[in-house]
Coordinates of N, CA, C and O in Angstrom, one line a residue:
M1142 N -27.8 -13.1 -4.6 CA -26.9 -14.0 -3.8 C -25.3 -13.8 -3.8 O -24.6 -13.4 -3.5
P1143 N -25.2 -13.5 -5.3 CA -23.9 -13.0 -6.3 C -23.3 -11.7 -5.4 O -22.8 -11.1 -5.3
L1144 N -24.3 -11.0 -6.0 CA -24.6 -9.5 -5.2 C -24.0 -9.3 -4.1 O -23.0 -8.5 -3.8
I1145 N -24.9 -10.0 -3.2 CA -24.5 -9.9 -1.7 C -22.6 -10.3 -1.1 O -22.0 -10.3 -0.4
K1146 N -22.6 -11.6 -1.7 CA -21.0 -12.4 -1.7 C -19.8 -11.6 -2.4 O -18.8 -11.4 -1.7
S1147 N -20.0 -10.2 -3.6 CA -19.7 -9.2 -3.8 C -19.2 -7.7 -3.4 O -18.4 -7.6 -3.0
L1148 N -20.3 -7.5 -2.1 CA -20.4 -6.9 -1.6 C -19.7 -6.8 0.0 O -18.5 -6.1 0.3
L1149 N -19.7 -8.5 0.3 CA -18.8 -8.2 1.0 C -17.6 -9.1 0.8 O -16.7 -8.4 1.6
A1150 N -16.6 -9.2 0.1 CA -15.4 -9.1 -0.7 C -15.2 -7.9 -0.7 O -13.8 -7.5 -0.5
V1151 N -16.2 -6.5 -1.0 CA -15.5 -5.3 -1.2 C -15.3 -5.0 0.2 O -14.3 -4.7 0.8
K1152 N -16.1 -4.9 1.3 CA -16.2 -4.6 2.4 C -15.0 -5.4 3.1 O -14.5 -4.8 3.7
T1153 N -14.6 -6.7 2.6 CA -13.1 -7.2 3.4 C -12.2 -6.7 2.8 O -11.4 -6.8 3.5
L1154 N -12.2 -6.7 1.8 CA -11.1 -5.8 1.4 C -10.5 -4.4 0.9 O -9.8 -4.1 1.8
L1155 N -11.5 -3.5 1.9 CA -11.4 -2.4 2.3 C -11.2 -2.6 3.7 O -10.4 -1.4 4.2
F1156 N -11.9 -3.0 4.5 CA -11.3 -3.4 6.0 C -9.6 -3.6 5.9 O -8.8 -2.8 6.4
I1157 N -9.4 -4.5 4.5 CA -7.9 -5.4 5.4 C -7.2 -4.1 4.5 O -5.9 -3.9 5.4
A1158 N -7.0 -3.6 4.0 CA -6.8 -2.1 2.9 C -6.2 -0.9 4.2 O -5.2 -0.1 4.6
L1159 N -7.7 -1.0 4.5 CA -7.9 0.3 6.1 C -6.9 -0.4 7.6 O -5.9 0.6 7.7
L1160 N -6.8 -1.7 7.5 CA -6.2 -2.1 8.4 C -4.6 -2.3 8.0 O -4.0 -1.4 9.1
Y1161 N -4.8 -2.1 7.4 CA -2.4 -2.5 6.9 C -1.9 -0.8 7.2 O -1.3 -1.0 7.4
S1162 N -3.6 -0.4 6.7 CA -2.9 1.3 6.3 C -2.5 1.8 7.5 O -1.6 2.8 7.8
I1163 N -3.4 1.5 8.8 CA -3.1 2.0 10.0 C -2.4 1.6 11.0 O -1.1 2.2 11.4
V1164 N -2.2 0.1 10.5 CA -0.9 -0.7 11.7 C 0.9 -0.3 10.8 O 1.8 0.4 11.3
I1165 N 1.1 -0.1 9.9 CA 1.9 0.9 8.5 C 2.1 2.0 9.2 O 3.4 2.3 9.7
T1166 N 1.4 2.8 9.6 CA 1.2 4.6 9.7 C 1.6 4.1 11.7 O 2.4 5.0 11.6
S1167 N 1.1 3.5 12.1 CA 1.7 3.5 13.6 C 3.1 3.0 13.3 O 3.8 3.4 14.7
L1168 N 3.5 1.8 12.9 CA 4.6 1.2 12.9 C 5.8 2.3 12.6 O 7.1 2.4 13.2
F1169 N 5.3 3.1 11.5 CA 6.5 4.6 11.5 C 7.1 5.1 11.9 O 7.6 6.0 12.0
F1170 N 5.7 5.4 13.5 CA 6.3 6.5 14.6 C 6.3 6.2 15.4 O 6.9 6.1 16.8
L1171 N 6.7 4.3 15.7 CA 7.9 3.4 17.1 C 9.2 4.1 17.1 O 9.5 4.7 16.1
S1172 N 9.5 4.1 18.6 CA 11.0 4.6 18.5 C 11.5 3.8 17.8 O 11.8 2.3 17.7
S1173 N 12.8 4.6 17.0 CA 13.4 3.1 16.0 C 14.2 2.8 17.4 O 15.0 1.2 17.0
Q1174 N 14.3 2.6 18.7 CA 15.2 1.9 19.4 C 14.2 0.7 19.7 O 14.8 -0.7 20.2
D1175 N 12.9 1.1 19.9 CA 12.6 -0.8 19.7 C 12.1 -1.4 18.2 O 11.2 -2.7 18.2
L1176 N 13.3 -1.0 17.0 CA 12.5 -1.7 16.0 C 14.2 -2.6 15.9 O 15.2 -2.5 17.1
P1177 N 13.5 -3.7 15.6 CA 14.6 -5.0 15.7 C 15.9 -4.1 14.9 O 15.4 -3.4 13.5
K1178 N 17.4 -4.8 14.8 CA 18.4 -4.2 14.4 C 18.6 -5.1 14.0 O 18.5 -6.4 13.9
T1179 N 19.8 -5.4 12.2 CA 19.7 -5.7 11.5 C 21.5 -5.3 11.1 O 21.6 -4.7 11.6
Q1180 N 22.3 -6.8 10.5 CA 23.2 -6.6 9.9 C 23.5 -5.6 9.0 O 24.4 -5.1 8.2
I1181 N 22.4 -5.4 8.3 CA 22.1 -5.5 6.9 C 22.0 -3.9 6.6 O 20.6 -3.7 7.0
S1182 N 22.7 -3.3 5.6 CA 22.3 -1.4 6.0 C 21.5 -1.0 5.5 O 21.1 0.0 5.9
E1183 N 21.0 -1.6 4.5 CA 19.9 -1.5 3.3 C 18.4 -1.7 3.4 O 18.0 -1.7 3.2
A1184 N 18.6 -2.2 5.0 CA 17.5 -3.2 5.1 C 16.8 -2.1 5.9 O 15.1 -3.0 4.7
D1185 N 16.4 -1.5 6.1 CA 15.6 0.2 6.0 C 15.0 0.1 5.0 O 13.5 0.8 5.1
K1186 N 15.6 0.7 4.1 CA 15.4 0.6 2.5 C 14.3 0.0 2.0 O 13.3 0.1 1.7
L1187 N 14.8 -1.4 2.1 CA 14.1 -2.8 1.7 C 12.6 -2.8 2.1 O 11.7 -3.0 1.8
V1188 N 13.0 -2.5 3.7 CA 11.6 -2.6 5.0 C 10.8 -1.9 3.8 O 9.5 -2.1 3.6
H1189 N 10.8 -0.4 3.7 CA 10.1 0.8 2.7 C 9.3 -0.1 1.6 O 8.5 0.1 1.2
I1190 N 10.4 -0.5 0.9 CA 10.0 -1.6 -0.5 C 9.2 -1.8 -0.8 O 7.7 -1.9 -0.9
V1191 N 8.8 -2.8 0.8 CA 8.1 -3.8 0.7 C 6.9 -3.8 0.9 O 5.4 -4.1 0.7
I1192 N 6.8 -2.8 2.2 CA 5.8 -2.2 2.9 C 5.4 -1.6 1.8 O 3.7 -1.6 2.0
H1193 N 5.0 -0.6 1.0 CA 4.4 0.0 0.3 C 3.8 -0.8 -1.6 O 2.8 -0.2 -1.3
F1194 N 5.2 -2.1 -1.9 CA 4.4 -2.9 -2.4 C 2.9 -3.2 -2.5 O 2.4 -3.2 -2.6
I1195 N 3.3 -3.6 -1.2 CA 2.1 -4.1 -0.2 C 0.2 -3.4 0.0 O -0.5 -4.0 -0.5
L1196 N 1.2 -1.9 0.1 CA 0.9 -0.9 0.3 C -0.7 -1.1 -0.8 O -1.4 -0.8 -0.8
V1197 N 0.2 -0.8 -2.2 CA -0.2 -0.3 -3.7 C -1.0 -1.4 -3.7 O -2.0 -1.5 -4.4
N1198 N -0.9 -2.4 -3.5 CA -1.5 -4.1 -4.3 C -2.9 -4.2 -3.4 O -3.9 -4.2 -4.0
L1199 N -2.8 -3.7 -1.8 CA -3.8 -4.1 -1.4 C -5.4 -2.9 -1.5 O -6.7 -3.3 -2.1
W1200 N -4.8 -1.4 -2.1 CA -5.8 -0.7 -2.3 C -5.8 -0.7 -3.7 O -7.3 -1.2 -4.3
L1201 N -5.0 -1.2 -4.8 CA -5.7 -1.7 -6.2 C -6.4 -3.1 -6.2 O -7.0 -2.5 -7.2
L1202 N -6.1 -3.7 -5.6 CA -7.4 -5.0 -5.5 C -8.2 -4.5 -4.9 O -9.8 -4.8 -5.8
Y1203 N -8.7 -3.6 -4.0 CA -9.9 -3.1 -3.3 C -10.4 -2.6 -4.8 O -11.5 -2.5 -4.9
F1204 N -10.1 -1.5 -4.9 CA -10.7 -0.7 -6.6 C -10.6 -1.5 -7.5 O -12.4 -1.2 -8.1
F1205 N -10.1 -2.8 -7.8 CA -10.2 -3.7 -8.6 C -11.7 -4.3 -8.7 O -12.9 -4.7 -9.3
V1206 N -11.7 -5.1 -7.3 CA -12.6 -6.1 -7.2 C -14.5 -4.9 -7.3 O -15.2 -5.2 -7.7
K1207 N -13.9 -3.5 -6.6 CA -15.3 -2.6 -6.5 C -15.4 -2.2 -7.3 O -16.7 -2.1 -7.8
N1208 N -14.8 -2.0 -8.5 CA -15.4 -1.7 -9.9 C -15.3 -2.9 -10.8 O -15.3 -2.3 -12.4
K1209 N -15.6 -4.0 -10.1 CA -16.3 -5.1 -11.3 C -15.4 -5.7 -12.0 O -15.4 -6.4 -13.3
F1210 N -14.0 -5.8 -11.5 CA -12.9 -6.4 -12.0 C -12.9 -6.0 -13.6 O -11.7 -6.2 -14.4
Q1211 N -12.5 -4.1 -13.6 CA -12.2 -3.0 -14.7 C -10.8 -2.3 -14.3 O -11.0 -2.1 -12.7
F1212 N -10.1 -2.4 -14.7 CA -8.9 -1.6 -14.3 C -8.9 -0.4 -15.2 O -8.7 -0.3 -16.5
K1213 N -8.5 0.7 -13.9 CA -8.1 2.0 -14.9 C -7.4 2.6 -14.4 O -6.9 2.6 -14.0
K1214 N -6.7 3.5 -16.3 CA -5.6 3.3 -15.6 C -5.4 5.0 -14.6 O -4.3 5.0 -15.1
N1215 N -6.5 5.7 -14.8 CA -5.9 6.7 -13.6 C -6.2 6.2 -12.6 O -5.2 7.0 -11.8
W1216 N -6.0 4.8 -11.9 CA -6.2 4.7 -10.6 C -4.4 5.1 -10.6 O -3.7 4.9 -9.4
I1217 N -3.2 4.4 -11.4 CA -2.1 4.3 -11.5 C -1.7 5.5 -11.0 O -1.2 5.9 -9.9
L1218 N -2.2 6.6 -11.6 CA -1.8 8.2 -11.2 C -2.5 8.2 -9.6 O -1.6 9.0 -8.7
I1219 N -3.5 7.8 -9.3 CA -4.4 8.4 -8.1 C -3.4 7.8 -7.4 O -3.1 8.6 -6.1
V1220 N -3.3 6.7 -7.1 CA -2.3 5.7 -6.1 C -0.6 6.1 -6.1 O -0.7 6.5 -5.0
V1221 N -0.3 6.1 -7.1 CA 0.9 7.0 -7.1 C 1.0 8.2 -6.4 O 2.2 8.8 -5.2
L1222 N 0.8 9.3 -6.2 CA 0.3 10.3 -6.0 C 0.2 10.1 -4.4 O 0.8 10.7 -3.9
S1223 N -1.0 9.4 -4.7 CA -1.4 9.4 -2.8 C -0.3 8.6 -2.1 O -0.2 8.7 -1.0
V1224 N 0.5 7.6 -2.4 CA 1.8 7.0 -1.7 C 2.7 8.0 -1.6 O 3.4 7.9 -0.5
L1225 N 2.8 8.5 -2.8 CA 4.2 9.5 -2.5 C 3.7 10.7 -0.9 O 4.6 10.9 -0.9
F1226 N 3.1 11.1 -2.1 CA 2.1 12.3 -0.4 C 2.2 11.6 1.0 O 2.5 12.3 1.7
Y1227 N 1.5 10.4 1.1 CA 1.6 9.8 2.5 C 3.3 9.1 2.6 O 3.7 10.2 3.9
G1228 N 4.0 9.3 2.1 CA 5.6 9.7 2.3 C 6.5 10.4 3.1 O 6.9 10.5 3.8
I1229 N 5.6 11.1 1.8 CA 6.6 12.5 1.7 C 5.8 13.1 3.6 O 6.7 13.6 4.4
I1230 N 4.9 13.4 3.7 CA 3.9 13.3 4.9 C 4.2 12.4 6.0 O 4.7 13.3 7.4
I1231 N 4.4 11.1 6.3 CA 5.2 10.7 6.7 C 6.6 10.7 7.3 O 6.9 11.2 8.6
E1232 N 7.4 11.0 6.7 CA 9.0 11.5 7.1 C 8.9 13.1 7.5 O 9.3 12.8 8.3
I1233 N 7.6 14.0 7.5 CA 7.6 15.4 7.6 C 7.0 15.2 9.1 O 7.9 15.1 10.5
F1234 N 6.3 14.1 9.4 CA 6.0 14.2 10.7 C 6.8 13.2 11.9 O 6.8 13.8 13.2
Q1235 N 7.3 12.1 11.6 CA 8.6 11.3 11.9 C 9.7 12.5 12.3 O 9.5 12.5 13.7
E1236 N 9.8 13.5 11.2 CA 10.9 14.9 12.1 C 10.4 15.8 13.1 O 10.9 16.1 14.2
L1237 N 9.3 15.8 13.1 CA 8.8 16.9 14.0 C 8.1 16.3 15.2 O 8.0 16.7 16.5
F1238 N 7.2 15.5 15.0 CA 7.0 14.6 16.1 C 7.4 13.1 16.9 O 6.9 12.9 18.2
T1239 N 8.4 12.9 16.6 CA 9.3 11.8 17.4 C 10.6 12.2 17.7 O 11.2 12.6 17.1
D1240 N 11.2 11.9 18.6 CA 12.4 12.0 19.2 C 13.9 11.3 18.5 O 14.6 11.8 18.6
S1241 N 13.3 9.9 18.2 CA 14.5 9.1 17.8 C 14.5 8.7 16.3 O 15.1 7.6 15.5
R1242 N 13.4 9.5 15.2 CA 13.6 9.3 13.8 C 13.7 10.7 13.4 O 13.1 11.5 13.7
S1243 N 13.8 10.6 12.3 CA 14.8 12.1 11.2 C 13.4 12.1 10.0 O 13.7 10.9 9.5
A1244 N 13.5 13.0 9.7 CA 13.0 12.6 7.8 C 14.1 12.0 6.8 O 15.2 12.7 7.1
D1245 N 13.7 11.8 6.1 CA 14.9 10.7 5.3 C 14.2 10.9 3.8 O 13.1 10.4 3.3
I1246 N 15.3 11.9 3.2 CA 14.4 11.9 1.1 C 14.7 10.2 0.7 O 13.9 9.5 -0.1
L1247 N 15.5 9.2 1.1 CA 15.9 7.8 0.8 C 14.8 7.0 0.9 O 14.0 6.1 0.5
D1248 N 13.8 7.6 2.0 CA 13.0 6.5 2.7 C 11.9 6.7 1.9 O 10.8 6.0 1.3
V1249 N 11.5 8.1 1.1 CA 10.7 8.9 0.2 C 11.0 7.7 -1.3 O 9.7 8.0 -1.6
A1250 N 11.9 7.6 -1.5 CA 12.5 7.7 -2.7 C 12.5 5.9 -3.2 O 11.9 5.2 -3.6
A1251 N 12.5 5.3 -1.4 CA 12.2 3.4 -1.0 C 10.6 3.4 -1.4 O 10.0 2.1 -2.1
N1252 N 10.2 4.4 -1.2 CA 8.5 4.5 -1.1 C 8.0 4.6 -2.0 O 6.9 3.4 -2.5
L1253 N 8.0 5.3 -3.1 CA 7.8 5.3 -4.4 C 8.2 4.6 -5.2 O 7.3 3.9 -6.1
T1254 N 9.4 3.7 -4.9 CA 9.8 2.4 -5.2 C 9.0 1.1 -5.4 O 8.5 0.5 -6.5
G1255 N 8.8 1.1 -3.8 CA 7.8 -0.2 -3.6 C 6.4 0.1 -4.3 O 5.9 -0.6 -4.6
A1256 N 6.1 1.0 -4.7 CA 4.8 1.8 -4.7 C 4.9 1.4 -6.5 O 4.2 1.0 -7.0
I1257 N 6.0 2.4 -7.5 CA 5.5 1.4 -8.8 C 5.9 0.1 -9.2 O 5.4 -0.7 -10.1
L1258 N 7.2 -0.5 -8.2 CA 6.9 -1.9 -8.1 C 5.5 -2.7 -8.2 O 5.2 -3.9 -9.3
G1259 N 5.3 -1.9 -7.2 CA 3.4 -2.7 -6.9 C 2.9 -2.7 -8.4 O 1.9 -3.4 -8.5
I1260 N 2.5 -1.8 -8.7 CA 1.3 -1.5 -9.7 C 2.0 -2.1 -10.9 O 1.0 -2.5 -11.6
F1261 N 3.2 -2.5 -11.2 CA 3.2 -3.1 -12.2 C 3.2 -4.2 -12.2 O 2.9 -5.0 -12.9
F1262 N 3.2 -4.8 -10.6 CA 3.1 -6.4 -10.4 C 1.7 -6.6 -10.7 O 1.5 -7.2 -11.3
F1263 N 0.7 -5.7 -10.1 CA -0.5 -5.7 -10.0 C -0.9 -5.7 -11.7 O -2.2 -6.7 -12.1
K1264 N -0.6 -4.7 -12.5 CA -0.8 -4.7 -13.5 C -0.5 -6.1 -14.4 O -1.4 -6.6 -15.7
N1265 N -0.1 -6.6 -14.1 CA 1.1 -7.9 -14.7 C -0.1 -9.1 -14.0 O -0.1 -10.5 -15.2
L1266 N -1.0 -9.1 -13.0 CA -1.2 -10.1 -11.6 C -2.3 -9.9 -12.3 O -4.0 -11.3 -11.9
K1267 N -3.3 -8.8 -12.8 CA -5.3 -8.8 -12.2 C -5.7 -9.5 -13.5 O -6.7 -10.3 -13.0
H1268 N -4.9 -10.1 -14.6 CA -6.0 -10.8 -16.0 C -5.7 -11.9 -15.0 O -7.4 -13.0 -15.2
K1269 N -5.3 -12.3 -13.9 CA -5.6 -13.8 -13.3 C -6.1 -13.6 -12.0 O -6.4 -14.9 -11.3
L1270 N -6.8 -13.0 -11.5 CA -7.9 -12.5 -11.0 C -9.0 -12.7 -11.4 O -10.3 -11.3 -11.7
K1271 N -9.3 -13.9 -11.1 CA -11.2 -14.0 -11.8 C -12.4 -13.8 -11.0 O -11.6 -13.8 -9.9
P1272 N -13.4 -13.3 -11.2 CA -14.8 -12.9 -10.7 C -14.6 -14.1 -10.1 O -15.2 -13.8 -8.3
K1273 N -14.3 -15.3 -10.0 CA -15.1 -16.4 -9.1 C -14.1 -16.5 -7.7 O -14.4 -17.2 -6.8
Y1274 N -12.9 -16.1 -7.9 CA -12.4 -15.9 -6.7 C -13.1 -15.3 -5.3 O -12.8 -15.0 -4.2
F1275 N -13.9 -14.3 -6.2 CA -14.5 -13.3 -5.2 C -15.9 -13.3 -4.4 O -17.3 -13.3 -4.2
N1276 N -16.3 -15.2 -5.6 CA -17.7 -14.8 -5.6 C -18.2 -16.2 -4.7 O -17.1 -16.9 -3.4

């Protein structure tokens, strides 16, 4: 029975990570006119940081649970490079395929900042994620 519960936890985490990835990807292609307006000029960068912070933590949690609560240091490189590549591709696609959005290197920097903060957060929190939470 614990094996079944473990498999269900892994599949649920994979579903959540994939769903979140799909949702944020689609949001990155919304017309800028459809986005809420704020009085804070740097709100866009903060949103990018938070989105990528969550993205990194969801994927690290998935890999952590999938690998029986073992954390491998090469995941950091894989996740950082994946998120960096993802952010660059999104910015290029926004420039090429949308009328109201454009590529912004500062968005890529904010994405990377969120990813790095997410990795530090996860590394400091992972010891509190006991297998009992996933049984």
